[in-house]
Short mmCIF file of C-alpha atoms and ligand atoms in Angstrom, two decimals:
data_model
loop_
_atom_site.label_atom_id
_atom_site.label_comp_id
_atom_site.label_asym_id
_atom_site.label_seq_id
_atom_site.Cartn_x
_atom_site.Cartn_y
_atom_site.Cartn_z
CA MET A 110 133.82 82.76 55.78
CA LYS A 111 136.74 84.76 57.09
CA TYR A 112 137.79 84.06 60.63
CA ILE A 113 136.58 86.29 63.40
CA PRO A 114 136.95 85.19 66.98
CA THR A 115 133.61 84.31 68.51
CA ASP A 116 133.38 83.69 72.25
CA PRO A 117 133.53 79.87 72.75
CA GLU A 118 130.86 80.32 75.42
CA LEU A 119 128.32 80.45 72.56
CA PHE A 120 129.23 76.93 71.41
CA ILE A 121 129.48 75.60 74.98
CA GLN A 122 125.96 76.89 75.67
CA ASN A 123 124.66 75.50 72.38
CA ARG A 124 125.93 72.02 73.30
CA ALA A 125 124.43 72.32 76.79
CA ARG A 126 121.04 73.18 75.23
CA LEU A 127 121.29 70.21 72.87
CA ALA A 128 122.21 67.87 75.75
CA LYS A 129 118.92 68.77 77.47
CA LEU A 130 116.90 67.63 74.44
CA MET A 131 118.68 64.29 73.90
CA LYS A 132 117.44 60.97 75.30
CA PRO A 133 119.33 59.63 78.34
CA GLY A 134 122.33 57.50 77.40
CA SER A 135 122.34 58.60 73.76
CA VAL A 136 125.11 59.73 71.43
CA ALA A 137 125.00 62.21 68.53
CA VAL A 138 127.36 62.55 65.56
CA VAL A 139 127.65 65.66 63.40
CA ASN A 140 129.85 65.80 60.30
CA SER A 141 131.36 68.79 58.50
CA ASN A 142 130.48 69.53 54.90
CA ASP A 143 132.65 68.42 52.00
CA ILE A 144 134.75 70.78 49.94
CA MET A 145 132.71 70.74 46.74
CA PRO A 146 134.53 70.12 43.45
CA THR A 147 134.12 72.25 40.32
CA ASN A 148 136.18 70.97 37.36
CA ALA A 149 139.71 69.65 36.92
CA ASP A 150 141.32 70.16 40.34
CA GLY A 151 139.13 73.16 41.20
CA THR A 152 136.99 73.50 44.29
CA MET A 153 134.28 75.83 45.52
CA ALA A 154 134.83 77.97 48.58
CA PHE A 155 134.31 75.85 51.69
CA VAL A 156 130.99 76.30 53.49
CA GLN A 157 130.77 74.62 56.88
CA ASN A 158 127.82 72.50 57.92
CA SER A 159 125.67 74.94 59.90
CA ASP A 160 124.84 72.47 62.67
CA LEU A 161 128.49 71.59 63.19
CA TYR A 162 129.41 75.26 63.30
CA TYR A 163 126.59 75.93 65.77
CA LEU A 164 127.90 73.24 68.11
CA THR A 165 131.68 73.75 67.72
CA GLY A 166 132.60 77.03 66.01
CA ILE A 167 134.96 75.05 63.76
CA ASN A 168 135.20 76.24 60.14
CA GLN A 169 137.19 73.41 58.60
CA GLU A 170 136.55 70.35 56.43
CA GLU A 171 136.91 66.78 57.73
CA THR A 172 135.68 67.60 61.21
CA ILE A 173 133.40 65.41 63.36
CA LEU A 174 131.69 66.07 66.67
CA LEU A 175 131.00 62.97 68.78
CA PHE A 176 128.61 64.10 71.51
CA CYS A 177 127.62 61.87 74.40
CA PRO A 178 126.59 64.26 77.18
CA ASP A 179 125.87 61.79 79.98
CA ASN A 180 128.80 59.45 79.42
CA PRO A 181 130.14 58.45 82.86
CA ASN A 182 133.66 59.38 81.72
CA PRO A 183 133.82 63.22 81.50
CA MET A 184 136.49 63.07 78.76
CA MET A 185 134.11 61.03 76.58
CA ARG A 186 131.17 63.46 76.79
CA GLU A 187 132.31 65.57 73.88
CA ILE A 188 135.09 64.73 71.46
CA LEU A 189 136.09 66.82 68.47
CA PHE A 190 137.93 65.15 65.60
CA ILE A 191 139.85 67.41 63.21
CA ARG A 192 142.02 66.94 60.15
CA GLU A 193 145.61 66.17 61.08
CA THR A 194 147.88 68.93 59.92
CA ASN A 195 151.53 68.52 58.88
CA ASP A 196 154.28 70.41 57.07
CA TYR A 197 153.17 69.19 53.65
CA LEU A 198 149.58 70.38 54.15
CA THR A 199 150.82 73.69 55.51
CA ILE A 200 152.92 74.29 52.40
CA TRP A 201 150.24 73.33 49.89
CA GLU A 202 146.89 74.21 51.45
CA GLY A 203 148.06 76.63 54.07
CA TYR A 204 146.93 76.86 57.54
CA LYS A 205 144.84 74.22 59.39
CA TYR A 206 143.78 74.24 63.03
CA THR A 207 146.10 72.79 65.64
CA GLN A 208 144.46 70.73 68.39
CA GLU A 209 145.10 73.54 70.86
CA GLU A 210 143.34 76.09 68.65
CA ALA A 211 140.38 73.80 68.03
CA ARG A 212 140.15 73.40 71.81
CA ARG A 213 140.15 77.15 72.34
CA ILE A 214 137.60 77.88 69.60
CA SER A 215 135.13 75.15 70.53
CA GLY A 216 135.61 74.90 74.29
CA ILE A 217 135.89 71.11 73.79
CA GLN A 218 138.78 69.69 75.82
CA ASN A 219 139.13 66.34 74.06
CA VAL A 220 140.35 67.20 70.54
CA ARG A 221 141.81 64.37 68.40
CA TRP A 222 142.87 63.72 64.84
CA ILE A 223 140.17 62.33 62.61
CA SER A 224 142.07 59.04 62.17
CA ASP A 225 141.14 58.24 65.80
CA PHE A 226 137.42 58.51 65.11
CA PRO A 227 136.57 54.85 64.25
CA VAL A 228 137.94 53.50 67.55
CA PHE A 229 136.06 56.03 69.71
CA PHE A 230 132.89 55.69 67.67
CA ARG A 231 132.88 51.89 67.99
CA GLN A 232 133.20 52.16 71.75
CA MET A 233 130.25 54.60 71.90
CA MET A 234 128.14 52.46 69.61
CA CYS A 235 128.69 49.41 71.79
CA GLU A 236 127.96 51.22 75.05
CA GLN A 237 125.34 53.89 74.40
CA ARG A 238 121.66 53.09 73.97
CA GLU A 239 120.49 55.32 71.14
CA VAL A 240 122.04 57.29 68.33
CA TYR A 241 121.21 60.67 66.77
CA LEU A 242 122.44 61.20 63.22
CA ASN A 243 122.28 64.48 61.37
CA SER A 244 120.70 65.34 58.03
CA ASN A 245 119.48 68.37 56.16
CA GLU A 246 115.75 68.69 56.85
CA HIS A 247 115.24 72.17 55.47
CA TYR A 248 111.74 72.06 54.00
CA ARG A 249 112.85 73.71 50.77
CA ALA A 250 116.14 71.88 50.24
CA THR A 251 116.56 70.15 46.89
CA ASP A 252 119.92 68.46 47.39
CA CYS A 253 121.19 66.38 44.52
CA VAL A 254 124.58 65.58 46.05
CA GLU A 255 125.12 63.25 48.98
CA THR A 256 126.48 65.02 52.05
CA ARG A 257 129.08 63.62 54.41
CA ASP A 258 126.32 63.25 57.01
CA MET A 259 124.24 61.22 54.55
CA ARG A 260 127.13 58.91 53.64
CA PHE A 261 127.77 58.45 57.35
CA ILE A 262 124.14 57.48 57.98
CA LYS A 263 124.33 54.79 55.29
CA GLN A 264 127.58 53.45 56.72
CA CYS A 265 126.10 53.31 60.25
CA GLN A 266 123.01 51.47 59.06
CA LYS A 267 125.25 48.93 57.37
CA ASP A 268 127.72 48.49 60.24
CA TYR A 269 125.20 48.69 63.10
CA PRO A 270 121.85 47.49 61.73
CA LEU A 271 120.36 46.72 65.15
CA HIS A 272 120.74 50.21 66.60
CA THR A 273 117.85 52.65 66.88
CA TYR A 274 118.55 55.90 65.05
CA PHE A 275 116.93 59.28 65.68
CA ARG A 276 116.80 62.51 63.71
CA LEU A 277 119.15 65.10 65.16
CA ALA A 278 117.74 67.66 62.69
CA GLN A 279 114.51 67.96 64.67
CA LEU A 280 116.43 68.95 67.80
CA MET A 281 118.72 71.27 65.85
CA HIS A 282 115.75 73.08 64.31
CA GLU A 283 114.21 73.58 67.72
CA LEU A 284 117.47 75.00 69.10
CA ARG A 285 118.74 77.09 66.21
CA VAL A 286 115.51 78.96 65.60
CA ILE A 287 115.82 80.73 68.99
CA LYS A 288 118.83 83.05 68.94
CA SER A 289 120.89 83.91 72.00
CA PRO A 290 121.91 87.54 72.65
CA THR A 291 125.40 86.67 71.33
CA GLU A 292 123.95 85.40 68.06
CA ILE A 293 121.72 88.47 67.68
CA GLU A 294 124.78 90.66 68.26
CA ILE A 295 126.71 88.91 65.45
CA ILE A 296 123.70 89.24 63.12
CA ARG A 297 123.53 92.94 64.06
CA GLN A 298 127.13 93.28 62.86
CA ALA A 299 126.26 91.52 59.60
CA CYS A 300 123.39 94.02 59.19
CA GLU A 301 125.73 96.92 59.85
CA ILE A 302 128.15 95.78 57.14
CA THR A 303 125.21 95.33 54.77
CA GLY A 304 124.32 98.95 55.52
CA LYS A 305 127.87 100.09 54.70
CA GLY A 306 127.54 98.43 51.29
CA PHE A 307 124.19 100.13 50.72
CA ALA A 308 125.58 103.55 51.71
CA ARG A 309 128.31 103.17 49.09
CA VAL A 310 125.73 102.12 46.49
CA LEU A 311 123.52 105.14 47.26
CA LYS A 312 126.49 107.40 46.60
CA ASN A 313 127.46 105.77 43.29
CA VAL A 314 124.23 104.76 41.53
CA LYS A 315 123.34 106.94 38.55
CA PRO A 316 121.93 106.35 35.06
CA GLY A 317 124.37 104.35 32.93
CA ILE A 318 125.94 102.34 35.74
CA ASN A 319 125.91 98.57 35.22
CA GLU A 320 124.21 96.28 37.75
CA ALA A 321 127.58 94.49 38.02
CA GLU A 322 129.25 97.70 39.24
CA VAL A 323 126.59 98.00 41.93
CA GLU A 324 127.32 94.43 43.00
CA ALA A 325 131.03 95.32 43.09
CA ASP A 326 130.31 98.22 45.46
CA PHE A 327 128.65 95.82 47.91
CA ALA A 328 131.55 93.36 47.52
CA TYR A 329 134.07 96.12 48.21
CA GLU A 330 132.52 97.04 51.55
CA PHE A 331 131.81 93.42 52.54
CA LEU A 332 135.34 92.15 51.89
CA ARG A 333 136.92 95.13 53.62
CA HIS A 334 134.90 94.28 56.73
CA LYS A 335 135.77 90.56 56.70
CA ALA A 336 132.34 89.65 55.39
CA VAL A 337 131.04 87.83 52.30
CA PHE A 338 127.78 87.78 50.36
CA SER A 339 125.45 85.60 52.38
CA PHE A 340 123.65 84.58 49.17
CA LEU A 341 123.88 85.47 45.45
CA PRO A 342 122.83 89.13 45.45
CA ILE A 343 119.88 90.36 43.40
CA ILE A 344 120.76 93.62 41.64
CA ALA A 345 117.75 94.16 39.39
CA SER A 346 116.96 97.29 37.41
CA GLY A 347 113.87 98.23 35.38
CA ALA A 348 111.61 95.31 34.47
CA ASN A 349 114.01 92.94 36.26
CA THR A 350 112.65 94.28 39.56
CA CYS A 351 109.72 91.91 38.92
CA VAL A 352 111.97 88.83 38.58
CA LEU A 353 112.00 87.50 42.13
CA HIS A 354 115.31 85.62 42.00
CA TYR A 355 117.08 87.66 39.31
CA ILE A 356 120.83 87.07 39.64
CA ARG A 357 122.25 87.95 36.20
CA ASN A 358 123.20 91.43 37.46
CA ASP A 359 124.60 92.53 34.10
CA GLN A 360 122.22 95.18 32.72
CA VAL A 361 122.75 98.90 32.35
CA CYS A 362 120.66 100.95 34.81
CA GLN A 363 118.41 103.31 32.84
CA GLU A 364 117.34 106.80 33.80
CA GLY A 365 113.86 106.85 35.35
CA ASP A 366 113.88 103.14 36.32
CA LEU A 367 113.97 101.55 39.74
CA LEU A 368 116.82 99.39 41.05
CA LEU A 369 115.94 96.57 43.45
CA LEU A 370 118.75 95.36 45.71
CA ASP A 371 118.26 92.13 47.70
CA VAL A 372 121.60 91.65 49.40
CA GLY A 373 123.05 90.49 52.68
CA ALA A 374 126.47 90.27 54.28
CA GLY A 375 127.60 87.12 56.05
CA TYR A 376 129.85 87.77 59.02
CA GLY A 377 131.22 85.35 61.59
CA ASN A 378 129.05 82.58 60.05
CA TYR A 379 125.83 84.54 60.61
CA VAL A 380 123.99 86.46 57.95
CA ALA A 381 121.86 89.50 57.20
CA ASP A 382 119.12 89.78 54.57
CA MET A 383 118.13 93.20 53.24
CA THR A 384 116.12 94.54 50.30
CA ARG A 385 115.94 98.16 49.23
CA THR A 386 114.48 99.66 46.04
CA ILE A 387 115.95 102.93 44.83
CA PRO A 388 115.38 105.34 41.93
CA ILE A 389 118.30 105.19 39.50
CA SER A 390 118.07 108.94 38.79
CA GLY A 391 117.95 109.84 42.46
CA ARG A 392 114.26 110.84 42.47
CA PHE A 393 111.20 108.59 42.46
CA THR A 394 108.58 109.31 39.81
CA PRO A 395 105.11 109.96 41.32
CA ARG A 396 103.98 106.44 40.37
CA GLN A 397 107.13 104.81 41.78
CA ARG A 398 106.70 106.73 45.01
CA GLN A 399 103.05 105.68 45.19
CA VAL A 400 103.99 102.00 44.94
CA TYR A 401 106.97 102.46 47.27
CA GLU A 402 104.84 104.07 49.97
CA ALA A 403 102.25 101.30 49.60
CA VAL A 404 104.91 98.64 50.25
CA LEU A 405 106.31 100.69 53.13
CA ARG A 406 102.85 100.79 54.78
CA VAL A 407 102.61 97.00 54.43
CA TYR A 408 106.09 96.69 55.97
CA ARG A 409 105.00 98.83 58.94
CA GLY A 410 101.74 96.90 59.29
CA VAL A 411 103.48 93.52 59.33
CA MET A 412 106.13 94.78 61.78
CA LYS A 413 103.35 95.94 64.10
CA ALA A 414 101.51 92.63 63.80
CA MET A 415 104.58 90.43 64.44
CA LYS A 416 103.90 89.07 67.90
CA PRO A 417 104.98 85.87 69.65
CA GLY A 418 102.50 83.07 69.04
CA LEU A 419 101.84 83.74 65.35
CA GLY A 420 102.94 81.32 62.64
CA ILE A 421 104.85 82.20 59.46
CA GLU A 422 101.64 81.53 57.50
CA ASP A 423 99.70 83.94 59.75
CA LEU A 424 102.23 86.64 58.86
CA ARG A 425 101.76 85.90 55.18
CA ARG A 426 97.98 86.19 55.54
CA ILE A 427 98.34 89.54 57.35
CA ALA A 428 100.72 90.79 54.63
CA GLU A 429 98.33 89.66 51.88
CA GLU A 430 95.38 91.45 53.50
CA LEU A 431 97.37 94.67 53.78
CA THR A 432 98.77 94.34 50.26
CA GLN A 433 95.30 93.70 48.85
CA GLU A 434 94.14 97.05 50.29
CA GLU A 435 97.16 98.77 48.75
CA CYS A 436 96.59 97.13 45.35
CA LEU A 437 93.03 98.41 45.36
CA ARG A 438 94.29 101.90 46.08
CA LEU A 439 96.90 101.60 43.32
CA GLY A 440 94.14 100.68 40.88
CA LEU A 441 95.53 97.20 40.16
CA PHE A 442 92.06 95.66 40.56
CA THR A 443 88.61 96.87 41.56
CA GLU A 444 86.27 96.07 44.47
CA SER A 445 83.97 94.14 42.17
CA GLU A 446 86.86 92.09 40.72
CA LEU A 447 87.87 91.38 44.30
CA LYS A 448 84.37 90.15 45.19
CA ALA A 449 84.44 87.81 42.19
CA GLN A 450 87.93 86.38 42.86
CA SER A 451 88.33 82.66 43.35
CA PRO A 452 89.64 81.64 46.79
CA GLU A 453 92.22 79.35 45.13
CA ALA A 454 93.75 82.23 43.16
CA PRO A 455 93.44 85.46 45.17
CA LEU A 456 94.03 88.54 42.99
CA VAL A 457 96.65 89.90 45.37
CA ARG A 458 98.97 86.99 44.53
CA LYS A 459 99.39 88.34 41.03
CA TYR A 460 101.25 91.28 42.58
CA PHE A 461 102.64 89.74 45.78
CA MET A 462 103.49 86.08 45.31
CA HIS A 463 106.07 85.23 47.96
CA GLY A 464 106.07 84.81 51.72
CA VAL A 465 106.65 87.85 53.92
CA SER A 466 108.96 86.26 56.45
CA HIS A 467 111.55 83.54 56.98
CA SER A 468 113.88 82.67 59.79
CA ILE A 469 117.46 84.06 59.53
CA GLY A 470 120.59 82.85 61.30
CA ILE A 471 123.62 80.89 60.17
CA ASP A 472 121.66 80.32 56.97
CA VAL A 473 119.77 83.03 55.15
CA HIS A 474 116.71 80.81 54.96
CA ASP A 475 117.46 79.40 58.37
CA VAL A 476 115.92 76.27 59.85
CA MET A 477 112.28 76.41 60.93
CA TYR A 478 109.14 74.29 60.67
CA PRO A 479 106.78 76.80 59.01
CA GLN A 480 103.65 74.70 59.52
CA TYR A 481 104.15 73.92 63.21
CA GLN A 482 106.39 76.47 64.87
CA LYS A 483 105.06 79.74 66.23
CA ILE A 484 107.39 82.73 66.28
CA ALA A 485 108.75 83.41 69.76
CA PRO A 486 111.13 85.81 71.50
CA GLY A 487 114.64 85.20 70.17
CA TRP A 488 113.56 84.49 66.60
CA VAL A 489 115.44 86.48 63.95
CA LEU A 490 113.41 86.79 60.79
CA SER A 491 112.83 88.83 57.69
CA CYS A 492 110.00 91.27 57.09
CA GLU A 493 109.79 91.57 53.32
CA PRO A 494 106.62 92.73 51.60
CA GLY A 495 106.61 93.63 47.93
CA ILE A 496 104.41 94.68 45.04
CA TYR A 497 105.40 93.66 41.51
CA ILE A 498 103.49 95.24 38.61
CA ARG A 499 104.79 93.37 35.57
CA GLU A 500 102.58 95.29 33.16
CA GLU A 501 104.37 98.49 34.28
CA GLY A 502 107.85 96.92 34.59
CA LEU A 503 107.90 98.14 38.17
CA GLY A 504 108.61 96.10 41.29
CA VAL A 505 109.24 97.26 44.84
CA ARG A 506 110.38 95.06 47.71
CA LEU A 507 111.53 96.27 51.12
CA GLU A 508 113.16 93.93 53.59
CA ASP A 509 114.73 94.21 57.02
CA THR A 510 116.29 91.58 59.23
CA VAL A 511 114.40 91.85 62.54
CA TYR A 512 114.30 90.06 65.87
CA LEU A 513 111.38 89.25 68.06
CA THR A 514 110.95 90.22 71.72
CA GLU A 515 108.02 89.63 74.11
CA ASN A 516 106.62 92.95 72.91
CA GLY A 517 107.08 92.52 69.19
CA ALA A 518 109.54 92.95 66.34
CA VAL A 519 112.61 95.20 66.43
CA SER A 520 114.55 95.88 63.24
CA LEU A 521 118.29 95.23 63.20
CA MET A 522 118.47 97.61 60.22
CA GLU A 523 117.04 100.74 61.80
CA ASN A 524 120.09 102.71 60.67
CA ILE A 525 119.75 101.75 57.02
CA PRO A 526 117.70 104.32 55.03
CA LEU A 527 114.18 103.11 54.28
CA GLU A 528 112.00 106.24 54.01
CA PRO A 529 111.83 107.42 50.37
CA ASP A 530 112.86 110.95 51.41
CA ASP A 531 115.94 109.58 53.17
CA ILE A 532 116.88 107.49 50.13
CA GLU A 533 116.57 110.53 47.84
CA ALA A 534 118.52 112.72 50.26
CA GLU A 535 121.41 110.24 50.41
CA MET A 536 121.48 109.88 46.63
CA ASN A 537 121.57 113.64 46.05
CA LYS A 538 124.18 114.60 48.63
MN1 MN B 273 114.73 87.38 52.57
#
């Protein structure tokens, strides 16, 4: 992600919040991600470990945070290890952080080269009582490569078999799911850039345009505003609107079809998640508008129902109840079919088969424990109902990134057209 200066106070506060959750006399270690290889000497774009970014603001490989908040020696309470830069590296790979910069970005005073890590770590391991190690505990992760954190865990277990290890991920989930005003402000900026991309798309979409050109319009606005795609965008026209994770984005948009756009900008390491569905010709057909307005009513109903204390599964149940009503009205099934439905396979799931909400933050499906955690003020989450009628080749999904207050949900995308009349007006300007 391109560099934008974020106030180091965010990372200082994040570490202070973590310190409060750790056991007395304990130490925590958080590793950066690897630069992932492709083929030959190629690499993928670097993506920082979200927990390390959250605690340090550092966007560079080969970085370690050694965190020991109640160490008697103040200089040992937080130590940041970064990759040692030199003239050779500068010529070949370009710029790397100096120690002074890493200090300024993270607010950590004790910044050292990574070659110093083993000596400091050994001292901590011999003196501190317990150890927190980090791992990816996202409930939907299907990692098939070993992360730096995971290799580190194995090494620790081998070198220090008598220590007691704890899961840092549990504490990180608890912290990261509640966003500070600074974090919400950065996400608001990501939403704004997403809206700029959408405005450009509304101007340019017409029959005959390729889905790839639509993707390029988003990319143009994102890159210009120092943002990136926060996930592979879904640019799905016609029957593809019913393919939930369609990412081919290479079809010609046909007159009279819908175009579903599930896209988000990532800015300053935080992300937005938006879905809009627009008529390729600039006007919805009566049937498309019928389905669109049904989804919009579900969106409004879920937004109204989003209150602190509910779980993610409660929101899904509310969305399914509302969508079921709408499906009846759209003639997708009848009252008597509904009465006869089996509880294991509710009819509504044929037309609405995904969740209505997930946490959003540094990651687009940000950390949360969906079975245990209740949404609370400070959560940033999606509100994304949809109705997909495969037999008609017609799918509509609408999604905003929203945040939760004591009184309920507030959209961070209020300025992005959502009403069908507004969409048509923008497309026909
Ligand atoms: Mn989403």
